[in-house]
Structure formats: structure tokens, C-alpha cells
Coordinates of C-alpha atoms and ligand atoms in Angstrom, one line a residue:
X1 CA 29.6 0.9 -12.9
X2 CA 28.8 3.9 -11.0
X3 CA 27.9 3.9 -7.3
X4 CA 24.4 4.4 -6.4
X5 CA 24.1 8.1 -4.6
X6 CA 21.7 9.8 -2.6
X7 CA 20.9 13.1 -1.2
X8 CA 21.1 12.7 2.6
X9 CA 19.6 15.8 4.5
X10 CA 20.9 17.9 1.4
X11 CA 24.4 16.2 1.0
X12 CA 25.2 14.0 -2.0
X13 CA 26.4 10.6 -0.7
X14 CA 27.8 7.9 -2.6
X15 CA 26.4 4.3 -1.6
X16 CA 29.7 1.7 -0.8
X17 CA 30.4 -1.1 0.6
X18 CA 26.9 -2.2 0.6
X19 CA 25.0 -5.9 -0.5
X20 CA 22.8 -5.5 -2.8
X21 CA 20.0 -6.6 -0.1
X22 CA 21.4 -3.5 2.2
X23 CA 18.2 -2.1 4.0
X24 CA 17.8 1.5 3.3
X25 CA 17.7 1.5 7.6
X26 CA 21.3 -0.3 7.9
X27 CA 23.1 2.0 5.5
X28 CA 21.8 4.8 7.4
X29 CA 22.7 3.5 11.2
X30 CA 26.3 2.3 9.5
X31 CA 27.1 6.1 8.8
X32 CA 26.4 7.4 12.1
X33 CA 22.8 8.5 11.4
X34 CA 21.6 6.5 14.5
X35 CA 18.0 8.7 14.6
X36 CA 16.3 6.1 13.1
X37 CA 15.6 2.6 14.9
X38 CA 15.1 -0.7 14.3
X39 CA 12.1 -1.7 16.7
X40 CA 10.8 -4.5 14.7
X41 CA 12.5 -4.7 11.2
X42 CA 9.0 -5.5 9.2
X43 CA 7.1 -2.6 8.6
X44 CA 4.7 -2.8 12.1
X45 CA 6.1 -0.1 14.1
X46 CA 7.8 3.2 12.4
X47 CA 10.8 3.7 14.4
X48 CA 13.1 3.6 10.8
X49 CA 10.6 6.5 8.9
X50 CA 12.3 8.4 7.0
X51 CA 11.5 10.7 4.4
X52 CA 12.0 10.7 0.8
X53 CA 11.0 13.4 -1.9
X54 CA 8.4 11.8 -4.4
X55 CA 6.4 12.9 -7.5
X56 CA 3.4 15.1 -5.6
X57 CA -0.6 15.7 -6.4
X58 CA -0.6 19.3 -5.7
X59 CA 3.0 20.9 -5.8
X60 CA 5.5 19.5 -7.9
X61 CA 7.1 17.3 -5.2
X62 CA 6.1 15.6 -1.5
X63 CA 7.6 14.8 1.3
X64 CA 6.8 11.0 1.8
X65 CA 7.4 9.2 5.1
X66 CA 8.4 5.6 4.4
X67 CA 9.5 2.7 6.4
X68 CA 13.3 2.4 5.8
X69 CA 13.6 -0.7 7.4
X70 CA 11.9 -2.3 4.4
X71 CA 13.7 -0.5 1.2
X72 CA 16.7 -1.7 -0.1
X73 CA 19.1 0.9 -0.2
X74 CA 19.6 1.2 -4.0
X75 CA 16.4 1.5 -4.7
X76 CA 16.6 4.9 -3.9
X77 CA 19.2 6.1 -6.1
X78 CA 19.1 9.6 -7.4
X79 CA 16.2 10.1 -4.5
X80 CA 16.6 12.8 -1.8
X81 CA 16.1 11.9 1.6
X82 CA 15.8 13.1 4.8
X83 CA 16.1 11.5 8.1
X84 CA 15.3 13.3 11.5
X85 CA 19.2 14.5 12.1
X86 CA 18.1 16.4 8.8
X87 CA 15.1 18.1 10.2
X88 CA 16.3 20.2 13.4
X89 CA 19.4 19.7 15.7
X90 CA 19.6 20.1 19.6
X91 CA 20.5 23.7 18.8
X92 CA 17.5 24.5 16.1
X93 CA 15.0 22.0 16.6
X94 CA 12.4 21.3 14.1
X95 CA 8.9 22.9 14.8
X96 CA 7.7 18.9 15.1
X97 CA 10.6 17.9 17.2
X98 CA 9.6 21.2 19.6
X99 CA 6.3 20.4 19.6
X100 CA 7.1 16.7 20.7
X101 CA 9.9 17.9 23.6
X102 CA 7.1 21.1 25.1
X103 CA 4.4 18.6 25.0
X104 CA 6.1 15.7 26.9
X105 CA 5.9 13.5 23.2
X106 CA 9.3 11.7 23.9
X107 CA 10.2 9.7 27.0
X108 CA 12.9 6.7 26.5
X109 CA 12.9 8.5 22.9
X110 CA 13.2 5.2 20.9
X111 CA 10.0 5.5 18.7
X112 CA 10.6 9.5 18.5
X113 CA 12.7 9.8 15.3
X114 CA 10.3 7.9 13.5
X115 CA 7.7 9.7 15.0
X116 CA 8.7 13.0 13.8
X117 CA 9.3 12.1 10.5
X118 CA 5.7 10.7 9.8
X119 CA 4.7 13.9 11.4
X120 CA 7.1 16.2 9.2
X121 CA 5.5 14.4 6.0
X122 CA 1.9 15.4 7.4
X123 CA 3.3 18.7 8.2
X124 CA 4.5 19.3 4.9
X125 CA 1.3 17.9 3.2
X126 CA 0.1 20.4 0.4
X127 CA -3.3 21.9 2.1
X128 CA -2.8 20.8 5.1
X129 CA -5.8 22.0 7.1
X130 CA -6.0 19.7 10.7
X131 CA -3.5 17.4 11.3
X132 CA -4.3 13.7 10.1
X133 CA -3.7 11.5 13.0
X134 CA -3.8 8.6 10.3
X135 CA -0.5 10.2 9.2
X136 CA 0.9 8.2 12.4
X137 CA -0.8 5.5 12.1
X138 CA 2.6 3.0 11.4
X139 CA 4.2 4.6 14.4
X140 CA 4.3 2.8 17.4
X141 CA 5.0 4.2 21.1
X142 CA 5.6 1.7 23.8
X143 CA 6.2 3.9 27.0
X144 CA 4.9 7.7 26.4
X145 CA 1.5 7.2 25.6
X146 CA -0.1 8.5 22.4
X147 CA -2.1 11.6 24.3
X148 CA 1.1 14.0 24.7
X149 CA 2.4 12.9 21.0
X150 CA -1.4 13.8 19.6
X151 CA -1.0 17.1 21.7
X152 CA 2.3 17.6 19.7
X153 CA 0.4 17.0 16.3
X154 CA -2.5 19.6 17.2
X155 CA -0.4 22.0 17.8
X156 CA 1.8 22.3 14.8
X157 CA 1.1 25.4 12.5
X158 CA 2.2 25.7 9.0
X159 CA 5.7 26.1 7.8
X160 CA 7.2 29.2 8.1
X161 CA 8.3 31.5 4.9
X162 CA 11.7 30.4 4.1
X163 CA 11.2 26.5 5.1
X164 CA 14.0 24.8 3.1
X165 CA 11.7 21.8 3.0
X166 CA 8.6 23.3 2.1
X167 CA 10.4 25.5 -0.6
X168 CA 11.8 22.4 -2.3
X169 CA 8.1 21.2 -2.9
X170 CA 7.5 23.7 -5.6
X171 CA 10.3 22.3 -7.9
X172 CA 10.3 18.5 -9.5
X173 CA 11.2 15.6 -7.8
X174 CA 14.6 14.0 -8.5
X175 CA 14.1 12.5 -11.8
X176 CA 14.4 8.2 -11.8
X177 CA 17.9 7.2 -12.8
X178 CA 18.9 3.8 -13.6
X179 CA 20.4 2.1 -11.6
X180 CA 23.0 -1.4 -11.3
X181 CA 24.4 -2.3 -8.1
X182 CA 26.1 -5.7 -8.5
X183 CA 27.9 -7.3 -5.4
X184 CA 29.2 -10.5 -4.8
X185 CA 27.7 -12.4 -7.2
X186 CA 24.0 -10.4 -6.6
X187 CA 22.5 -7.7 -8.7
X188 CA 20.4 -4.8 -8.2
X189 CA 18.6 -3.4 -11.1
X190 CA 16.6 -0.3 -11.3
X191 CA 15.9 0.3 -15.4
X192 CA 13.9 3.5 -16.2
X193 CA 11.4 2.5 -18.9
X194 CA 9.2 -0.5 -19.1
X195 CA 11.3 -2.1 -22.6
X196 CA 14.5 -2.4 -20.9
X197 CA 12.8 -4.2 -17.5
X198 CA 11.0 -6.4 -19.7
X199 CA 14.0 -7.1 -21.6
X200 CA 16.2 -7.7 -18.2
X201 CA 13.0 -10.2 -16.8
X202 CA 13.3 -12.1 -20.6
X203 CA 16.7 -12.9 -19.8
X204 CA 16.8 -13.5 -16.2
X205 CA 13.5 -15.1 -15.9
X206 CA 14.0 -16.0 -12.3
X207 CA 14.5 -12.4 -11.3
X208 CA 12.7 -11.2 -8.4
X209 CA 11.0 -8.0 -9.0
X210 CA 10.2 -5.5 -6.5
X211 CA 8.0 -2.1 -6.5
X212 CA 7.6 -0.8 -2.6
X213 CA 9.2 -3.8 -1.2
X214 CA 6.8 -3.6 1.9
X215 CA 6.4 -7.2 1.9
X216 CA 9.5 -8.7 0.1
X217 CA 11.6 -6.5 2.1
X218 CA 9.8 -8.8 5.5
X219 CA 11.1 -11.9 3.5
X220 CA 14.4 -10.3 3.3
X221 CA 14.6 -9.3 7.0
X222 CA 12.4 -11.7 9.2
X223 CA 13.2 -14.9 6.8
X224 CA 16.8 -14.2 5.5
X225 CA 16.0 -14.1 1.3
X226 CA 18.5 -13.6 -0.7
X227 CA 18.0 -13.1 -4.7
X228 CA 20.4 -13.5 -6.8
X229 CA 19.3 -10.9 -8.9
X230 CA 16.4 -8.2 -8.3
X231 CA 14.7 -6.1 -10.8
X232 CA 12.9 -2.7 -8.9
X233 CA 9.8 -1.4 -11.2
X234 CA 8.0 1.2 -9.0
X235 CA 9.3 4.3 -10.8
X236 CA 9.0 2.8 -14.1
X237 CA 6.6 5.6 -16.0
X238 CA 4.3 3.1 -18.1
X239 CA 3.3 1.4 -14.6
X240 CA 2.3 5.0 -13.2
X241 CA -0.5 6.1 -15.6
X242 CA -3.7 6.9 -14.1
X243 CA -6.9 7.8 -16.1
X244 CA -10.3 8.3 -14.8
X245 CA -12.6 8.0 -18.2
X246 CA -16.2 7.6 -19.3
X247 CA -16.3 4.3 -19.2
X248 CA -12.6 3.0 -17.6
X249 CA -10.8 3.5 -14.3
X250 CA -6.6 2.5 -15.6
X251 CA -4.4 2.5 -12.1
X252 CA -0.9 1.5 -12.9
X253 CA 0.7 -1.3 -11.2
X254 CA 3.4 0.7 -9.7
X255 CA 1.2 3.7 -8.3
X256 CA 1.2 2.9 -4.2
X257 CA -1.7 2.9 -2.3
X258 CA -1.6 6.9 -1.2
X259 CA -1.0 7.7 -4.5
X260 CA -4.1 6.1 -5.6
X261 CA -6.5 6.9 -3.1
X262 CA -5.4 10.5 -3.9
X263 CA -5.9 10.6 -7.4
X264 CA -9.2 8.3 -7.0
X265 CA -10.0 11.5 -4.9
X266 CA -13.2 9.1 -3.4
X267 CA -14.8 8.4 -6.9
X268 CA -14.7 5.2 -6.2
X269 CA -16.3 4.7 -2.8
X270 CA -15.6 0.6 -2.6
X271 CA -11.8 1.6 -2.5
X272 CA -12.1 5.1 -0.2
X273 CA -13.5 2.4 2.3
X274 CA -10.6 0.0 1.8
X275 CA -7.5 2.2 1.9
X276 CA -7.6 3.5 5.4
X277 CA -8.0 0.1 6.9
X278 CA -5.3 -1.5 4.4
X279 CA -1.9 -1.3 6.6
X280 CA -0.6 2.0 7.7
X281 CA 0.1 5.7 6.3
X282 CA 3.6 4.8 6.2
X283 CA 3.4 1.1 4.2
X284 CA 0.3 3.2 2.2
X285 CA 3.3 4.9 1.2
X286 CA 5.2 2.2 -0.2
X287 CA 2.6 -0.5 -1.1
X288 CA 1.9 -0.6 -4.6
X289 CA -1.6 -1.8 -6.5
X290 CA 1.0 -4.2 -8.4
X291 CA 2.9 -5.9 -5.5
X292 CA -0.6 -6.6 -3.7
X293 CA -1.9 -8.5 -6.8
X294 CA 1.9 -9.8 -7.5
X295 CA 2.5 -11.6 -4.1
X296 CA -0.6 -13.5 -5.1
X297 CA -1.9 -13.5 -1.5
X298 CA -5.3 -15.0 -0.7
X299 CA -5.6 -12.2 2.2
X300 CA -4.5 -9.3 0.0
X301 CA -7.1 -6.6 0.6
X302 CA -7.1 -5.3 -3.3
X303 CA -8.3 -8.7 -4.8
X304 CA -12.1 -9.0 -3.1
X305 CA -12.4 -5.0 -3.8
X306 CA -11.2 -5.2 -7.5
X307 CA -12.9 -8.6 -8.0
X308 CA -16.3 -6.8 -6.8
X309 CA -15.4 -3.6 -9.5
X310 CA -15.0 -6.6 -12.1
X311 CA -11.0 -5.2 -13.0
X312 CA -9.1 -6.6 -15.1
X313 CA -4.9 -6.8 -15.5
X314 CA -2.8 -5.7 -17.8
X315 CA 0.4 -8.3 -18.1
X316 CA 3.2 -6.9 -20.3
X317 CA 6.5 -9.2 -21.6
X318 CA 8.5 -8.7 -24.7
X319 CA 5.8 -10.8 -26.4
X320 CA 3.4 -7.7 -26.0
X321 CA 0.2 -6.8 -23.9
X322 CA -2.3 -9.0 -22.6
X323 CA -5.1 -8.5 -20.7
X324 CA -6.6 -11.3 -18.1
X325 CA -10.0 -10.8 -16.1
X326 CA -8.6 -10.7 -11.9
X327 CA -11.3 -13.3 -11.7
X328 CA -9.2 -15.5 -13.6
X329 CA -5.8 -14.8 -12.6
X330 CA -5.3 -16.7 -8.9
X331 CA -5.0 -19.8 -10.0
X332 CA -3.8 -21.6 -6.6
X333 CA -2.0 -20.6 -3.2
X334 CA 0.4 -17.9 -4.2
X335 CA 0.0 -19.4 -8.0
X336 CA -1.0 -17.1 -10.8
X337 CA -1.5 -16.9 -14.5
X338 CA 1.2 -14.5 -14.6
X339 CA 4.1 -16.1 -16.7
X340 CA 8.0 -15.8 -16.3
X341 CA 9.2 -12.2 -17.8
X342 CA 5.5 -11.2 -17.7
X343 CA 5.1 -7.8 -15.6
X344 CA 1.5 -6.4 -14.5
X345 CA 1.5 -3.2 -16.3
X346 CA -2.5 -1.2 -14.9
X347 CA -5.3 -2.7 -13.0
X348 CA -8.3 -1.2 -15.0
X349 CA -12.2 -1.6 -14.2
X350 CA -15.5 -0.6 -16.0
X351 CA -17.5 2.1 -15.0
X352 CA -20.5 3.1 -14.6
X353 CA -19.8 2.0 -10.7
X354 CA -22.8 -0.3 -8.7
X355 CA -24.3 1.8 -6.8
X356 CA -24.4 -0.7 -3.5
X357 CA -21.2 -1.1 -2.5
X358 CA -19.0 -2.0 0.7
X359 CA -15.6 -2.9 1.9
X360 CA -15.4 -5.5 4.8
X361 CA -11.8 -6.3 6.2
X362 CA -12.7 -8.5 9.6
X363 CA -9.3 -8.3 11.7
X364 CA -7.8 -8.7 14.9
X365 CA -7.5 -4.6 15.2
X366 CA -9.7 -2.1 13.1
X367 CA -6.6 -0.7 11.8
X368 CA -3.1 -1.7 10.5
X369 CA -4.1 -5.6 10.5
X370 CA -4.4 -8.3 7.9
X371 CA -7.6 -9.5 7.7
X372 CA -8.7 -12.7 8.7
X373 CA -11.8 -12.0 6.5
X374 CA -12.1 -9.8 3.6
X375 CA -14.9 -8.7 1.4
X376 CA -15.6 -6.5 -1.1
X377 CA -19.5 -6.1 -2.2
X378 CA -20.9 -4.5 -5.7
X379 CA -24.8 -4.5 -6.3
X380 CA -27.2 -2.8 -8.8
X381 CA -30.6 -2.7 -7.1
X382 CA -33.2 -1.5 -9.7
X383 CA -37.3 -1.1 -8.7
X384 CA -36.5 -2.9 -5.3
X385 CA -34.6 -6.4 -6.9
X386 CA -30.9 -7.1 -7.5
X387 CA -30.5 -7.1 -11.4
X388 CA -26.4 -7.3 -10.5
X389 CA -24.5 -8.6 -8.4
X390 CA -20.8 -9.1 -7.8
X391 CA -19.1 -10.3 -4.1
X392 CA -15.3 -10.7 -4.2
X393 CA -13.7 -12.8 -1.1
X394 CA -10.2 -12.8 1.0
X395 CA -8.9 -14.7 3.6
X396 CA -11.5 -18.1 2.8
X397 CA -10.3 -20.4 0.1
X398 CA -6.6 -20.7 -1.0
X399 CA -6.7 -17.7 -3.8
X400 CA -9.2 -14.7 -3.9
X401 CA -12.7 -15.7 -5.5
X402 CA -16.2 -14.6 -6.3
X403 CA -18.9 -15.9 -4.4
X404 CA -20.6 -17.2 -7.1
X405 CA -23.6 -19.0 -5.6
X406 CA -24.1 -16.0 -3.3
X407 CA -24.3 -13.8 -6.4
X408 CA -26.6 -16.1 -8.1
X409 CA -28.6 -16.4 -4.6
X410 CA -29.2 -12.4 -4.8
X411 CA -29.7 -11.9 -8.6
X412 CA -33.4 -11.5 -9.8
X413 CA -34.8 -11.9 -6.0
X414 CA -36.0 -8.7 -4.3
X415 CA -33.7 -6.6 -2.1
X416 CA -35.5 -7.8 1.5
X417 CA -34.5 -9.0 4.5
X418 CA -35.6 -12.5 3.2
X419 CA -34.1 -12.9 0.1
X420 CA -30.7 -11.4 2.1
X421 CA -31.1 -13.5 5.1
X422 CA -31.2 -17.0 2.5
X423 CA -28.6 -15.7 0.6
X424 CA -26.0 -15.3 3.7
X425 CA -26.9 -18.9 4.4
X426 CA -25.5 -19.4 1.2
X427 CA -22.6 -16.8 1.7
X428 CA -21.5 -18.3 5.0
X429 CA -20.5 -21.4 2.9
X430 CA -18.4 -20.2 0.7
X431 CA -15.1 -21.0 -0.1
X432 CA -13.1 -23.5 2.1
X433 CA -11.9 -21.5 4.8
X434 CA -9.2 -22.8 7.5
X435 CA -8.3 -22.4 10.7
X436 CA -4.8 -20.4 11.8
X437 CA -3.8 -17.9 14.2
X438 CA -5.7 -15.3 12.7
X439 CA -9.4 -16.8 13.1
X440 CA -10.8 -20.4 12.5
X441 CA -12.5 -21.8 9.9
X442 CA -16.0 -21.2 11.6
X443 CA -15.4 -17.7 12.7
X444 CA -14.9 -17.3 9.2
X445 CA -17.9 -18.7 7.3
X446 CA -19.8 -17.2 10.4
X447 CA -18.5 -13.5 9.4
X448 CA -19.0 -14.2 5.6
X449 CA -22.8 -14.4 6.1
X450 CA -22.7 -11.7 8.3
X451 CA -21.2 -9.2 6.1
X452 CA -24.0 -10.0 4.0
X453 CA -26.5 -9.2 6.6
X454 CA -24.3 -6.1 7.5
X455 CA -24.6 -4.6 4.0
X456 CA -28.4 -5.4 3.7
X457 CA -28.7 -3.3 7.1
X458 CA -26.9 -0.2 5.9
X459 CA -28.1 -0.1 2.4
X460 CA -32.2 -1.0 2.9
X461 CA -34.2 -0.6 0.3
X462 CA -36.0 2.6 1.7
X463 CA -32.5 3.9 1.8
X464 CA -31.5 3.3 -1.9
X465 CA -34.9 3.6 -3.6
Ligands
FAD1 C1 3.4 -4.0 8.4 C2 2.7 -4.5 7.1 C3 1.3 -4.4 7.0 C4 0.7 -4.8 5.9 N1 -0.7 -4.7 5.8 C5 -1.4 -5.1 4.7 C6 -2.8 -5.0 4.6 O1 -3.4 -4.5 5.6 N2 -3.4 -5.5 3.5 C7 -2.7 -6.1 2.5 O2 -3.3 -6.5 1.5 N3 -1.3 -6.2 2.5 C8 -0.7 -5.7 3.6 N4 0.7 -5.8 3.7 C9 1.4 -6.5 2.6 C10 2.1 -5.5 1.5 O3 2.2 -4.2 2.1 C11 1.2 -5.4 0.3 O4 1.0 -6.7 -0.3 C12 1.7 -4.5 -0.8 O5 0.7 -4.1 -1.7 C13 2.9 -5.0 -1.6 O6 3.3 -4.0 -2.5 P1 4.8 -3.7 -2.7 O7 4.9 -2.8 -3.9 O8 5.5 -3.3 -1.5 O9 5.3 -5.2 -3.2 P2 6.8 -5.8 -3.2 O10 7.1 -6.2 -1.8 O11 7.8 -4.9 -3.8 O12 6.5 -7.1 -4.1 C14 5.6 -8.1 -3.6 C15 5.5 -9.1 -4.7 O13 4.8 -8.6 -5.8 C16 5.6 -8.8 -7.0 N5 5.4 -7.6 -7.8 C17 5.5 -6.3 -7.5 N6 5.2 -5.5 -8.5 C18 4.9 -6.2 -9.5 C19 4.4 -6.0 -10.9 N7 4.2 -4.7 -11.3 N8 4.2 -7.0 -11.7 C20 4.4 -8.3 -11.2 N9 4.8 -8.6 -10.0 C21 5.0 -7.6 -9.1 C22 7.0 -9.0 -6.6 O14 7.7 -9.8 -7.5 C23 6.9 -9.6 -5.2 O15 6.8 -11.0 -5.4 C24 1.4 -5.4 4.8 C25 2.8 -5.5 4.9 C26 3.4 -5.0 6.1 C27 4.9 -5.1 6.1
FES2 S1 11.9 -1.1 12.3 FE1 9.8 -1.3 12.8 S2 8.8 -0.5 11.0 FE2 10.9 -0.4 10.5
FES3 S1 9.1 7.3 23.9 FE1 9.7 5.3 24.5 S2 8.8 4.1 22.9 FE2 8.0 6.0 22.6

């Protein structure tokens, strides 16, 4: 069994003496590549980016800023990968790490390695006109203040002719190689096509699968899980097709979140309005359409947005394809339909598209947040009355649902401030929302029927006539 080996700032390095767990973060720090931090170890605050060369939209390959606390180490076998020791030294700094030292970006200097990788990957961006401050969105900054590290960001050009990193964009990413790490008595495996992960999942039926690990790689850090034996689908080619049809949207299951909203290139205005409020750039970068659905969440932000673009799964096991409408698939708290060996292959959803439609996520902070209240909206409104709709609904009952009786409430009635005003009486009781640290049970109903009210005001029928 060969050693898993990546390319680390352009050297091929053989990964040893690792567990099969080994964050992507800890193999790094135990090599003497100390530039990235562990502030938090879950994802929240971008100290550990890092970034990895990925399949691109517009050139051949991307560079991809990721949180490195959260991937295990194997799973990036064969993958290039560069930290911030890669991009400049004290001697030739990086035009990002310049920017950030002239500017007064760094003080204690802690969150500044992870800073200026998310900002190489936005630097690097094909097209890159302004700078996207979302790009920085997962990094946090504790003592500078974010004015001087925005002042860095504004100021970056282009990359110069000759940019080893910008040259290496125009040739193919590292191809996905399979991989088997198996250490005391755990197992890593990374197969390449869908027949052979389906055939490891038949036989080890209590495998835990992974794609971007964003939030098994939480369980792993914050709660100590340990699997015995982990099966990693993200690269696998049949869960990355994408089509955009006549009458079908197909997103596969292990596309992440930028990925999608990139190829969706806003066509689908219900999810351009989810994606920049769903986590960060950098766990955008990680997060696949598959794991949201797979963790079975009830505050998953895909579910009420696919639920209101009526999508359907795709499940695939050795015993062949099935597909099950999303609106039947939660079947309790973190329960689905989804059987041992059984994979989600695509996400797909009819088109044409409603013409009303909205994303709501009501959180603690307008961005990088779960939501305490989520809701996706999907209406037809034909002559002035609502011949369709469809409401999906997170963060109120124990799985996802549809608010049926709000539906039915809307359906037939004219679009006016009356018939929207009785049906957010009914929306506001809708599902059996609880109280927790995020909101309580009343704040919830109370924002359900206001979302209701909320889409009525920016979609009146003057407006949409
Ligand atoms: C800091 C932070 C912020 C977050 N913010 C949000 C947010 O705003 N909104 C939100 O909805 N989520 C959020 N999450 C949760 C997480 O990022 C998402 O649920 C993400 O989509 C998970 O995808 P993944 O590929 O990383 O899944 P993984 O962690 O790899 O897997 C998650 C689960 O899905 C299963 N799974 C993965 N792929 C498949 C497949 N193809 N078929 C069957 N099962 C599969 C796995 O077995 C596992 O149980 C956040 C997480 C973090 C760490
Ligand atoms: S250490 Fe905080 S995001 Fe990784
Ligand atoms: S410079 Fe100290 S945390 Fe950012």
C-alpha cells in the first residue's frame, strides 16, 4: 500500500506516520510549516486556509482556499497545495503578503497566514476585476481590525507575467487518484469512480462517507469521532455532473457550494440568494450540495430552497438508481430514507422556474451563521391570484418540510395584502418549532409569518403584473 503524497508549495511529499483522522492542519504544523493556525479547529475562523489546486470554470485549474483544519489529510492525495510559506518568504514576499505588511494588515500576525491565502485564491480568481471582500469572509481578525486588511485587498493588482501560480492555472488540475490509507485498525478510502465506492459502502455498510468534510471534520475535532473506516466521494466524476436543460437543472452531489453557484451562473435566483449567506467563501469551498442533504439537518440551508424548486434526489447503491422527491426523504431528526450502501448521486429540479421567489435565512449575524429560521419561497402569480405555490421550511419542526396549509392558504386566492396577511397567520403556525440557543420557539413562528409578509412587500402585485 502506497503512501498518500502531496505537492507541498511545489515539493512532492509523502504522507507518514499519520491516523487516518490526521487533519490536513496537523500534518502540516507537525512538519515545520507552522504558517497556518489553529484558532478554533471548526471551520469559524480561517487561520488554517490553505490553498489547494481544483478543477476551474474558466482556466483549466483554480486556486481554492479551504479550511485545513477540517480536511483529513488523505483526502488530498495526488492534490497540490500551497500554504503561505509557499507564497512569498521574508526575502520575496508575495504581492498579498506586501500589501498586508505596507498597509498595517498584520499586528499579533496570528490570523495573517490564513488571511493571505483566502486573499491569494481571490487574487488568482480567473477575471478578477475588484477584489471580492466575500473572498474573506471565513477569516477572522481579533486585534488589527478589518480596515487596514481591506486596504491590503484594494490594492492588489493582477499577477505579474511569469507568476508560477497563475501560470499553473492554464494546465489541468492533478487528476483524482485512489487512495487507501489504513492505520491502526482505521481506514481511509478515496476510490475514483462511483462502482467501486458503491461496492466499498455494500460491504462496509457502516462506513462513514465524507465529501468536503466541513461538518464531519467538526465531529472529528470538537467531539473526538473516530470511524473505523471512512469512504471520501467528493472527486468521484458521476457525483460532479452539472446540466442546465430545457426542462431539468441535475447538480451532482459532490459539486461544493462555489462550484455550483458558479456554474448556476444566477439562473436560478432562489439559490443566487442563498449561497452568499450559507457559511463562508472558505467552507463554500468545501461544502458539498450532497453532505448538506446527507447530514440530514433540519437547519440545513439547501433543503427549504430545493424543497421550494420541488428537487428531487438521486440515491445510487449496487442495486441501481432510484429517485426520491426531497419532500419525502427527511423522515425524522437526522433520519432519512437514504438506506445503508445507498449514496446521493444529483440533486435535480424542474424547470420552468416560479417566477416569485425568495431565500430567507433569519440568524444571529447576516453572514457566516446557521439559521435559526430558514425559508425558501416559490410562487406562480398569474392575472393577480397564486395558481402555485410551494414554501420549503428550516430550523421549525425536526426535519425540513413544506408548509402545506400555508401553500393551500395562498393557492387560488388573489395576490393582496389580505389574502397574504391570513395566510401568514397560518404560516406562523407551522411546524413545531423549539426553543434553544439560537432563538425560541416564538421568535420562530413569529418570523415564519413574517417572511410571508416580507415577500408579499417586495414582490406586490403592481411589481410582478
Ligand atoms: C463554520 C461552519 C459554518 C457552516 N455554515 C453552514 C450554513 O450556513 N448553512 C448550512 O446549511 N450548513 C452550514 N455548515 C454545515 C456544513 O458546511 C454543510 O452541511 C455542508 O454542506 C456539508 O457538506 P460536506 O461536503 O462538507 O459534508 P461532510 O462533512 O463531508 O459530510 C456530512 C454528512 O453528509 C454525508 N454525505 C456527504 N456526501 C454524501 C453523499 N453524496 N451521499 C450521501 N451522504 C453524503 C456524510 O456521510 C456525512 O454524514 C457549516 C459548517 C461549518 C463548519
Ligand atoms: S482553525 Fe479556525 S477555521 Fe480552521
Ligand atoms: S493580526 Fe492579530 S488576530 Fe489578526
Amino acid at each position: 500500500m502506497e503512501s498518500p503524497t502531496i505537492t507541498v508549495n511545489g515539493e512532492a511529499t509523502a504522507v507518514t506516520d499519520v491516523a487516518a483522522h490526521t487533519t490536513t492542519l496537523d500534518w502540516l504544523r507537525s512538519r515545520g510549516l507552522t504558517g497556518a493556525k489553529e484558532g478554533c479547529a471548526e471551520g469559524e475562523c480561517g487561520a488554517c486556509s490553505v490553498l489547494v489546486a481544483r478543477p476551474g470554470a474558466d482556466t483549466p485549474t483554480e486556486w481554492v482556499a479551504v479550511n485545513a483544519c477540517l480536511v483529513p489529510v488523505a483526502a488530498l492525495d495526488g492534490q497540490e497545495l500551497v500554504t503561505s510559506e509557499g507564497l512569498g518568504s521574508c526575502d520575496s514576499l508575495h504581492p498579498v503578503q506586501r500589501e498586508m505588511a505596507v498597509r498595517g494588515g498584520s499586528q499579533c500576525g496570528f490570523c495573517t497566514p490564513g488571511f493571505v491565502c483566502s486573499m491569494a485564491a481571490e487574487y488568482y480568481r480567473p477575471g478578477r476585476d475588484d477584489f471580492d471582500l466575500h473572498a474573506l469572509s471565513g477569516n477572522l481578525c481579533r486585534c488589527t481590525g478589518y480596515r487596514p486588511i481591506k486596504d491590503a485587498a484594494d490594492a492588489l493588482g493582477t499577477p505579474a507575467d511569469g507568476d508560477a501560480l497563475a501560470a499553473r492555472t492554464s494546465s489541468p488540475p492533478p487528476a483524482a487518484v485512489a487512495t487507501r490509507l489504513s492505520v491502526d485498525g482505521a481506514e481511509f478510502r478515496r476510490p475514483t469512480d462511483l462502482t467501486e465506492a458503491l461496492g466499498l459502502l455494500a460491504e462496509n455498510p457502516e462506513a462513514q462517507v465524507v465529501a468536503g468534510c466541513t461538518d464531519f471534520g467538526v465531529e472529528v475535532n470538537i467531539r473526538g469521532v473516530r470511524a473505523p473506516y471512512v469512504v471520501a466521494v467528493d472527486r468521484l466524476p458521476e457525483l460532479r455532473e452539472f446540466s442546465f436543460g430545457d426542462d431539468e437543472v441535475v447538480i451532482g452531489a459532490g459539486l461544493t457550494l462555489s462550484e455550483i453557484e458558479r456554474m448556476l451562473e444566477g439562473r436560478v435566483p432562489l439559490l443566487a440568494e442563498m449561497f452568499p449567506q450559507f457559511a463562508s467563501r472558505l467552507i463554500r469551498n468545501g461544502a458539498t450540495i450532497g453532505g448538506n442533504l446527507g447530514t440530514g439537518s433540519p437547519i440545513g440551508d439547501t433543503p427549504p430552497a430545493l424543497l421550494a424548486l420541488d428537487a428531487s434526489l438521486v440515491l445510487s447503491s449496487l442495486r441501481g438508481d432510484r429517485v426520491v422527491p426531497l419532500a419525502d426523504y427527511f423522515t425524522g431528526y437526522r433520519t432519512t430514507l437514504k438506506e445503508p450502501g445507498e449514496l446521493i448521486r444529483a440533486v435535480r429540479f424542474p424547470l420552468p422556474l416560479s417566477p416569485v421567489t425568495a431565500f430567507h435565512k433569519i440568524a444571529k449575524r447576516r453572514f457566516d451563521d446557521i439559521s435559526s429560521v430558514a425559508v425558501g419561497f416559490a410562487l406562480d402569480v398569474v392575472d393577480g391570484s397564486v395558481i402555485r405555490a410551494r414554501i420549503g421550511l428550516g430550523g421549525v419542526a425536526a426535519t425540513p418540510l413544506r408548509a402545506s396549509a400555508t401553500e393551500a392558504a395562498l393557492v387560488g386566492r388573489p395576490w393582496t395584502e389580505q389574502t397574504v396577511r391570513e395566510a401568514a397567520a397560518v404560516m406562523a403556525g407551522e411546524g413545531t418549532p423549539m426553543d434553544d440557543h439560537r432563538a425560541s420557539a416564538s421568535y420562530r413562528s413569529a418570523m415564519l409569518g413574517q417572511s410571508l409578509l416580507r415577500l408579499h412587500a417586495a414582490n406586490r402585485q403592481e411589481a410582478i403584473a
